[in-house]
Amino acid sequence: MRMIESSLFHPVALVDDLGAAPLAVQLLGRDLVLWRDARGGVHAATDRCPHRGAALSMGRVHGD
């Protein structure tokens, strides 16, 4: 059974909190990473590298 909360939008950070570096956040018990691309667009993903298992929030953003 899918939780209704997972189908809704949730604020996880203030726009001023998101700068040039990746930002680690949690939503409904899941670790996420937020970042801006070269054009300033905001992105979100699971905070775990699928290849090495490292936290992506500990890395750097290069371009897009």
N, CA, C and O atoms as a CHARMM CRD file, in Angstrom:
* protein
*
  256
    1    1 MET  N      0.84300  -1.18200   0.00000 PROA 1      0.00000
    2    1 MET  CA     0.00000   0.00000   0.00000 PROA 1      0.00000
    3    1 MET  C      0.88600   1.24200   0.00000 PROA 1      0.00000
    4    1 MET  O      1.79600   1.34500   0.82200 PROA 1      0.00000
    5    2 ARG  N      0.64300   2.15700  -0.87900 PROA 2      0.00000
    6    2 ARG  CA     1.43900   3.38500  -1.00300 PROA 2      0.00000
    7    2 ARG  C      0.93400   4.43800  -0.02000 PROA 2      0.00000
    8    2 ARG  O     -0.27000   4.66400   0.10200 PROA 2      0.00000
    9    3 MET  N      1.86800   5.07400   0.67400 PROA 3      0.00000
   10    3 MET  CA     1.49600   6.14200   1.60100 PROA 3      0.00000
   11    3 MET  C      1.10700   7.38100   0.80100 PROA 3      0.00000
   12    3 MET  O      1.79400   7.74400  -0.15400 PROA 3      0.00000
   13    4 ILE  N      0.02000   8.02500   1.18100 PROA 4      0.00000
   14    4 ILE  CA    -0.43000   9.22500   0.47400 PROA 4      0.00000
   15    4 ILE  C      0.60800  10.34600   0.57400 PROA 4      0.00000
   16    4 ILE  O      0.72500  11.16000  -0.34200 PROA 4      0.00000
   17    5 GLU  N      1.35800  10.39500   1.67300 PROA 5      0.00000
   18    5 GLU  CA     2.35000  11.45400   1.83600 PROA 5      0.00000
   19    5 GLU  C      3.41100  11.42200   0.74400 PROA 5      0.00000
   20    5 GLU  O      3.94100  12.47000   0.37400 PROA 5      0.00000
   21    6 SER  N      3.72800  10.25300   0.22600 PROA 6      0.00000
   22    6 SER  CA     4.77100  10.15800  -0.79500 PROA 6      0.00000
   23    6 SER  C      4.31600  10.66300  -2.14900 PROA 6      0.00000
   24    6 SER  O      5.14500  10.84200  -3.04100 PROA 6      0.00000
   25    7 SER  N      3.02000  10.89800  -2.33200 PROA 7      0.00000
   26    7 SER  CA     2.53200  11.40100  -3.60900 PROA 7      0.00000
   27    7 SER  C      2.29900  12.91300  -3.58700 PROA 7      0.00000
   28    7 SER  O      1.80300  13.47500  -4.56400 PROA 7      0.00000
   29    8 LEU  N      2.64800  13.56800  -2.49100 PROA 8      0.00000
   30    8 LEU  CA     2.44400  15.00900  -2.34500 PROA 8      0.00000
   31    8 LEU  C      3.77300  15.74300  -2.39300 PROA 8      0.00000
   32    8 LEU  O      4.82800  15.13500  -2.21600 PROA 8      0.00000
   33    9 PHE  N      3.72700  17.04700  -2.63000 PROA 9      0.00000
   34    9 PHE  CA     4.92000  17.87900  -2.57400 PROA 9      0.00000
   35    9 PHE  C      5.18900  18.26400  -1.13000 PROA 9      0.00000
   36    9 PHE  O      4.26300  18.56200  -0.37600 PROA 9      0.00000
   37   10 HSD  N      6.47500  18.25800  -0.74200 PROA 10     0.00000
   38   10 HSD  CA     6.88300  18.61200   0.61500 PROA 10     0.00000
   39   10 HSD  C      8.06100  19.57700   0.54400 PROA 10     0.00000
   40   10 HSD  O      9.01200  19.32900  -0.19600 PROA 10     0.00000
   41   11 PRO  N      8.01700  20.66900   1.29700 PROA 11     0.00000
   42   11 PRO  CA     9.20600  21.53100   1.37100 PROA 11     0.00000
   43   11 PRO  C     10.27900  20.84100   2.19700 PROA 11     0.00000
   44   11 PRO  O      9.98700  20.30700   3.26700 PROA 11     0.00000
   45   12 VAL  N     11.50700  20.84400   1.71800 PROA 12     0.00000
   46   12 VAL  CA    12.60600  20.21300   2.46000 PROA 12     0.00000
   47   12 VAL  C     13.74000  21.18800   2.75000 PROA 12     0.00000
   48   12 VAL  O     14.62200  20.88100   3.55200 PROA 12     0.00000
   49   13 ALA  N     13.73400  22.36600   2.10700 PROA 13     0.00000
   50   13 ALA  CA    14.78000  23.36100   2.32700 PROA 13     0.00000
   51   13 ALA  C     14.28500  24.71800   1.83800 PROA 13     0.00000
   52   13 ALA  O     13.36900  24.81100   1.02000 PROA 13     0.00000
   53   14 LEU  N     14.90400  25.74700   2.35200 PROA 14     0.00000
   54   14 LEU  CA    14.64100  27.09000   1.85900 PROA 14     0.00000
   55   14 LEU  C     15.49300  27.34300   0.62700 PROA 14     0.00000
   56   14 LEU  O     16.59800  26.81100   0.52300 PROA 14     0.00000
   57   15 VAL  N     15.00700  28.13200  -0.29000 PROA 15     0.00000
   58   15 VAL  CA    15.75800  28.41200  -1.51100 PROA 15     0.00000
   59   15 VAL  C     17.12400  29.02600  -1.18800 PROA 15     0.00000
   60   15 VAL  O     18.09400  28.77200  -1.90100 PROA 15     0.00000
   61   16 ASP  N     17.21200  29.82300  -0.13200 PROA 16     0.00000
   62   16 ASP  CA    18.48800  30.42700   0.25600 PROA 16     0.00000
   63   16 ASP  C     19.48000  29.40700   0.82700 PROA 16     0.00000
   64   16 ASP  O     20.67800  29.68100   0.88700 PROA 16     0.00000
   65   17 ASP  N     18.99100  28.23000   1.24700 PROA 17     0.00000
   66   17 ASP  CA    19.87600  27.18000   1.77600 PROA 17     0.00000
   67   17 ASP  C     20.60500  26.44000   0.66100 PROA 17     0.00000
   68   17 ASP  O     21.60500  25.76600   0.91200 PROA 17     0.00000
   69   18 LEU  N     20.11400  26.56200  -0.55900 PROA 18     0.00000
   70   18 LEU  CA    20.67500  25.80800  -1.67400 PROA 18     0.00000
   71   18 LEU  C     21.61900  26.68900  -2.46700 PROA 18     0.00000
   72   18 LEU  O     21.19000  27.53000  -3.25700 PROA 18     0.00000
   73   19 GLY  N     22.92200  26.48500  -2.24700 PROA 19     0.00000
   74   19 GLY  CA    23.94600  27.26300  -2.92900 PROA 19     0.00000
   75   19 GLY  C     24.67100  26.43600  -3.96700 PROA 19     0.00000
   76   19 GLY  O     24.05700  25.63700  -4.67400 PROA 19     0.00000
   77   20 ALA  N     25.97800  26.62500  -4.06000 PROA 20     0.00000
   78   20 ALA  CA    26.78800  25.93400  -5.06800 PROA 20     0.00000
   79   20 ALA  C     27.08500  24.48900  -4.68800 PROA 20     0.00000
   80   20 ALA  O     27.34500  23.66700  -5.56600 PROA 20     0.00000
   81   21 ALA  N     27.05300  24.16400  -3.40500 PROA 21     0.00000
   82   21 ALA  CA    27.37900  22.81200  -2.94900 PROA 21     0.00000
   83   21 ALA  C     26.11700  21.96900  -2.79500 PROA 21     0.00000
   84   21 ALA  O     25.05000  22.51300  -2.51000 PROA 21     0.00000
   85   22 PRO  N     26.21800  20.64500  -2.97700 PROA 22     0.00000
   86   22 PRO  CA    25.06800  19.77000  -2.74700 PROA 22     0.00000
   87   22 PRO  C     24.59700  19.88300  -1.29600 PROA 22     0.00000
   88   22 PRO  O     25.39600  20.12100  -0.39000 PROA 22     0.00000
   89   23 LEU  N     23.29900  19.71200  -1.08900 PROA 23     0.00000
   90   23 LEU  CA    22.70600  19.84400   0.23300 PROA 23     0.00000
   91   23 LEU  C     21.99900  18.55000   0.61000 PROA 23     0.00000
   92   23 LEU  O     21.11400  18.09400  -0.11500 PROA 23     0.00000
   93   24 ALA  N     22.37900  17.95600   1.73400 PROA 24     0.00000
   94   24 ALA  CA    21.73400  16.73800   2.23100 PROA 24     0.00000
   95   24 ALA  C     20.46900  17.11200   2.98900 PROA 24     0.00000
   96   24 ALA  O     20.48500  18.00700   3.83500 PROA 24     0.00000
   97   25 VAL  N     19.36600  16.41900   2.68000 PROA 25     0.00000
   98   25 VAL  CA    18.09400  16.62100   3.36800 PROA 25     0.00000
   99   25 VAL  C     17.44700  15.25900   3.58300 PROA 25     0.00000
  100   25 VAL  O     17.85300  14.26500   2.98100 PROA 25     0.00000
  101   26 GLN  N     16.43600  15.22300   4.44800 PROA 26     0.00000
  102   26 GLN  CA    15.65200  14.00700   4.63300 PROA 26     0.00000
  103   26 GLN  C     14.19000  14.30100   4.36500 PROA 26     0.00000
  104   26 GLN  O     13.69200  15.37800   4.69300 PROA 26     0.00000
  105   27 LEU  N     13.50700  13.34100   3.77100 PROA 27     0.00000
  106   27 LEU  CA    12.07800  13.45700   3.50900 PROA 27     0.00000
  107   27 LEU  C     11.44900  12.09500   3.74300 PROA 27     0.00000
  108   27 LEU  O     11.79900  11.11600   3.08500 PROA 27     0.00000
  109   28 LEU  N     10.52200  12.04200   4.68100 PROA 28     0.00000
  110   28 LEU  CA     9.80700  10.80600   5.00000 PROA 28     0.00000
  111   28 LEU  C     10.76900   9.64700   5.25300 PROA 28     0.00000
  112   28 LEU  O     10.53500   8.52300   4.81000 PROA 28     0.00000
  113   29 GLY  N     11.85300   9.94000   5.97000 PROA 29     0.00000
  114   29 GLY  CA    12.83000   8.91600   6.32800 PROA 29     0.00000
  115   29 GLY  C     13.81600   8.55500   5.23800 PROA 29     0.00000
  116   29 GLY  O     14.61600   7.63700   5.41700 PROA 29     0.00000
  117   30 ARG  N     13.78200   9.25000   4.11400 PROA 30     0.00000
  118   30 ARG  CA    14.71400   8.96800   3.00700 PROA 30     0.00000
  119   30 ARG  C     15.75900  10.06500   2.91500 PROA 30     0.00000
  120   30 ARG  O     15.44700  11.25000   3.03800 PROA 30     0.00000
  121   31 ASP  N     17.00600   9.65600   2.69700 PROA 31     0.00000
  122   31 ASP  CA    18.09500  10.60800   2.50800 PROA 31     0.00000
  123   31 ASP  C     18.10400  11.07700   1.06100 PROA 31     0.00000
  124   31 ASP  O     18.14100  10.26900   0.13300 PROA 31     0.00000
  125   32 LEU  N     18.06900  12.40000   0.88000 PROA 32     0.00000
  126   32 LEU  CA    18.07800  13.00200  -0.45400 PROA 32     0.00000
  127   32 LEU  C     19.20300  14.01900  -0.55200 PROA 32     0.00000
  128   32 LEU  O     19.71300  14.49800   0.46100 PROA 32     0.00000
  129   33 VAL  N     19.58100  14.33900  -1.76800 PROA 33     0.00000
  130   33 VAL  CA    20.54900  15.40700  -2.01200 PROA 33     0.00000
  131   33 VAL  C     19.92200  16.37400  -3.00200 PROA 33     0.00000
  132   33 VAL  O     19.31700  15.96300  -3.99300 PROA 33     0.00000
  133   34 LEU  N     20.07300  17.66600  -2.72400 PROA 34     0.00000
  134   34 LEU  CA    19.59500  18.72600  -3.60400 PROA 34     0.00000
  135   34 LEU  C     20.80200  19.45600  -4.17900 PROA 34     0.00000
  136   34 LEU  O     21.81900  19.59600  -3.50000 PROA 34     0.00000
  137   35 TRP  N     20.70400  19.91900  -5.41000 PROA 35     0.00000
  138   35 TRP  CA    21.77600  20.70300  -6.00000 PROA 35     0.00000
  139   35 TRP  C     21.23000  21.57200  -7.11400 PROA 35     0.00000
  140   35 TRP  O     20.12800  21.34600  -7.61500 PROA 35     0.00000
  141   36 ARG  N     22.01400  22.56900  -7.49500 PROA 36     0.00000
  142   36 ARG  CA    21.68100  23.43200  -8.63200 PROA 36     0.00000
  143   36 ARG  C     22.60800  23.08900  -9.79600 PROA 36     0.00000
  144   36 ARG  O     23.79500  22.82900  -9.59800 PROA 36     0.00000
  145   37 ASP  N     22.06000  23.09100 -11.00400 PROA 37     0.00000
  146   37 ASP  CA    22.89400  22.86900 -12.18300 PROA 37     0.00000
  147   37 ASP  C     23.51600  24.19500 -12.62300 PROA 37     0.00000
  148   37 ASP  O     23.33000  25.21800 -11.96500 PROA 37     0.00000
  149   38 ALA  N     24.24100  24.17800 -13.71600 PROA 38     0.00000
  150   38 ALA  CA    24.95600  25.36600 -14.18700 PROA 38     0.00000
  151   38 ALA  C     24.01400  26.52200 -14.52400 PROA 38     0.00000
  152   38 ALA  O     24.42700  27.68100 -14.49100 PROA 38     0.00000
  153   39 ARG  N     22.77800  26.22600 -14.84300 PROA 39     0.00000
  154   39 ARG  CA    21.79700  27.26300 -15.17300 PROA 39     0.00000
  155   39 ARG  C     20.97500  27.70900 -13.95800 PROA 39     0.00000
  156   39 ARG  O     20.12600  28.59300 -14.07100 PROA 39     0.00000
  157   40 GLY  N     21.22700  27.10200 -12.80900 PROA 40     0.00000
  158   40 GLY  CA    20.50600  27.46900 -11.59300 PROA 40     0.00000
  159   40 GLY  C     19.28000  26.63100 -11.31000 PROA 40     0.00000
  160   40 GLY  O     18.57100  26.87800 -10.33500 PROA 40     0.00000
  161   41 GLY  N     19.01700  25.63600 -12.15300 PROA 41     0.00000
  162   41 GLY  CA    17.87600  24.74400 -11.92600 PROA 41     0.00000
  163   41 GLY  C     18.11800  23.84700 -10.72600 PROA 41     0.00000
  164   41 GLY  O     19.24900  23.43300 -10.47300 PROA 41     0.00000
  165   42 VAL  N     17.06800  23.54800  -9.99400 PROA 42     0.00000
  166   42 VAL  CA    17.16800  22.72200  -8.78600 PROA 42     0.00000
  167   42 VAL  C     16.84900  21.27100  -9.12500 PROA 42     0.00000
  168   42 VAL  O     15.91200  20.98400  -9.87000 PROA 42     0.00000
  169   43 HSD  N     17.65200  20.35000  -8.55800 PROA 43     0.00000
  170   43 HSD  CA    17.46900  18.91400  -8.77100 PROA 43     0.00000
  171   43 HSD  C     17.49700  18.19700  -7.43200 PROA 43     0.00000
  172   43 HSD  O     18.06900  18.69500  -6.46200 PROA 43     0.00000
  173   44 ALA  N     16.87300  17.02300  -7.38600 PROA 44     0.00000
  174   44 ALA  CA    16.87000  16.18600  -6.18400 PROA 44     0.00000
  175   44 ALA  C     17.07500  14.73700  -6.59400 PROA 44     0.00000
  176   44 ALA  O     16.59400  14.30300  -7.64100 PROA 44     0.00000
  177   45 ALA  N     17.79300  13.99200  -5.75900 PROA 45     0.00000
  178   45 ALA  CA    18.03300  12.56900  -6.01600 PROA 45     0.00000
  179   45 ALA  C     18.28600  11.87100  -4.68200 PROA 45     0.00000
  180   45 ALA  O     18.49000  12.52200  -3.65700 PROA 45     0.00000
  181   46 THR  N     18.27100  10.56100  -4.70900 PROA 46     0.00000
  182   46 THR  CA    18.65500   9.78500  -3.53400 PROA 46     0.00000
  183   46 THR  C     20.11200  10.09400  -3.21500 PROA 46     0.00000
  184   46 THR  O     20.95200  10.13900  -4.11300 PROA 46     0.00000
  185   47 ASP  N     20.40800  10.30600  -1.94300 PROA 47     0.00000
  186   47 ASP  CA    21.76800  10.70300  -1.53300 PROA 47     0.00000
  187   47 ASP  C     22.68000   9.49500  -1.38500 PROA 47     0.00000
  188   47 ASP  O     23.24500   9.26500  -0.31600 PROA 47     0.00000
  189   48 ARG  N     22.82100   8.73100  -2.44900 PROA 48     0.00000
  190   48 ARG  CA    23.68100   7.55700  -2.42000 PROA 48     0.00000
  191   48 ARG  C     24.14300   7.26900  -3.82700 PROA 48     0.00000
  192   48 ARG  O     23.32200   7.12000  -4.73300 PROA 48     0.00000
  193   49 CYS  N     25.43900   7.18900  -4.02400 PROA 49     0.00000
  194   49 CYS  CA    25.99300   6.82100  -5.32900 PROA 49     0.00000
  195   49 CYS  C     25.64800   5.35600  -5.60200 PROA 49     0.00000
  196   49 CYS  O     25.94900   4.50200  -4.76800 PROA 49     0.00000
  197   50 PRO  N     25.03100   5.03800  -6.73500 PROA 50     0.00000
  198   50 PRO  CA    24.67400   3.64800  -7.01000 PROA 50     0.00000
  199   50 PRO  C     25.88400   2.75100  -7.27600 PROA 50     0.00000
  200   50 PRO  O     25.77400   1.52700  -7.19500 PROA 50     0.00000
  201   51 HSD  N     27.03000   3.34300  -7.59100 PROA 51     0.00000
  202   51 HSD  CA    28.21800   2.55600  -7.91100 PROA 51     0.00000
  203   51 HSD  C     29.09000   2.28800  -6.69400 PROA 51     0.00000
  204   51 HSD  O     29.59300   1.17800  -6.52200 PROA 51     0.00000
  205   52 ARG  N     29.27100   3.29500  -5.85100 PROA 52     0.00000
  206   52 ARG  CA    30.19300   3.17500  -4.72600 PROA 52     0.00000
  207   52 ARG  C     29.52600   3.25400  -3.36200 PROA 52     0.00000
  208   52 ARG  O     30.15400   2.95800  -2.34600 PROA 52     0.00000
  209   53 GLY  N     28.26100   3.64900  -3.33100 PROA 53     0.00000
  210   53 GLY  CA    27.54400   3.72900  -2.06400 PROA 53     0.00000
  211   53 GLY  C     27.85900   4.96300  -1.23300 PROA 53     0.00000
  212   53 GLY  O     27.38600   5.08200  -0.10200 PROA 53     0.00000
  213   54 ALA  N     28.64600   5.87900  -1.77100 PROA 54     0.00000
  214   54 ALA  CA    29.01600   7.09700  -1.04600 PROA 54     0.00000
  215   54 ALA  C     27.86600   8.10000  -1.08400 PROA 54     0.00000
  216   54 ALA  O     27.02700   8.06800  -1.98500 PROA 54     0.00000
  217   55 ALA  N     27.83900   8.98600  -0.09800 PROA 55     0.00000
  218   55 ALA  CA    26.82400  10.04300  -0.06800 PROA 55     0.00000
  219   55 ALA  C     27.15100  11.08200  -1.13900 PROA 55     0.00000
  220   55 ALA  O     28.23800  11.66000  -1.12900 PROA 55     0.00000
  221   56 LEU  N     26.23000  11.31900  -2.05200 PROA 56     0.00000
  222   56 LEU  CA    26.44300  12.31200  -3.10600 PROA 56     0.00000
  223   56 LEU  C     26.54200  13.71900  -2.53100 PROA 56     0.00000
  224   56 LEU  O     27.18500  14.58900  -3.12000 PROA 56     0.00000
  225   57 SER  N     25.90700  13.94700  -1.38000 PROA 57     0.00000
  226   57 SER  CA    25.95500  15.27000  -0.75100 PROA 57     0.00000
  227   57 SER  C     27.36000  15.63500  -0.27800 PROA 57     0.00000
  228   57 SER  O     27.61900  16.79800   0.03300 PROA 57     0.00000
  229   58 MET  N     28.25800  14.67400  -0.21900 PROA 58     0.00000
  230   58 MET  CA    29.63800  14.94200   0.17000 PROA 58     0.00000
  231   58 MET  C     30.50800  15.32100  -1.02600 PROA 58     0.00000
  232   58 MET  O     31.69500  15.60600  -0.86800 PROA 58     0.00000
  233   59 GLY  N     29.92200  15.32300  -2.21000 PROA 59     0.00000
  234   59 GLY  CA    30.67400  15.59900  -3.43200 PROA 59     0.00000
  235   59 GLY  C     30.57700  17.04800  -3.87200 PROA 59     0.00000
  236   59 GLY  O     30.24600  17.93400  -3.08400 PROA 59     0.00000
  237   60 ARG  N     30.87100  17.27200  -5.14300 PROA 60     0.00000
  238   60 ARG  CA    30.83000  18.60000  -5.74800 PROA 60     0.00000
  239   60 ARG  C     29.99600  18.53000  -7.01400 PROA 60     0.00000
  240   60 ARG  O     29.84700  17.47200  -7.62500 PROA 60     0.00000
  241   61 VAL  N     29.45300  19.68900  -7.39600 PROA 61     0.00000
  242   61 VAL  CA    28.69000  19.78500  -8.63900 PROA 61     0.00000
  243   61 VAL  C     29.61700  20.34500  -9.71900 PROA 61     0.00000
  244   61 VAL  O     30.26100  21.37500  -9.52200 PROA 61     0.00000
  245   62 HSD  N     29.67800  19.65900 -10.85800 PROA 62     0.00000
  246   62 HSD  CA    30.46200  20.11300 -12.01100 PROA 62     0.00000
  247   62 HSD  C     29.51100  20.28800 -13.17600 PROA 62     0.00000
  248   62 HSD  O     29.03500  19.29800 -13.73200 PROA 62     0.00000
  249   63 GLY  N     29.22500  21.50900 -13.55700 PROA 63     0.00000
  250   63 GLY  CA    28.31500  21.76100 -14.67700 PROA 63     0.00000
  251   63 GLY  C     26.91500  21.30800 -14.36200 PROA 63     0.00000
  252   63 GLY  O     26.32300  21.72200 -13.36500 PROA 63     0.00000
  253   64 ASP  N     26.38900  20.46100 -15.21200 PROA 64     0.00000
  254   64 ASP  CA    25.02700  19.95200 -15.00100 PROA 64     0.00000
  255   64 ASP  C     25.07100  18.58900 -14.36000 PROA 64     0.00000
  256   64 ASP  O     24.02400  17.99400 -14.10200 PROA 64     0.00000
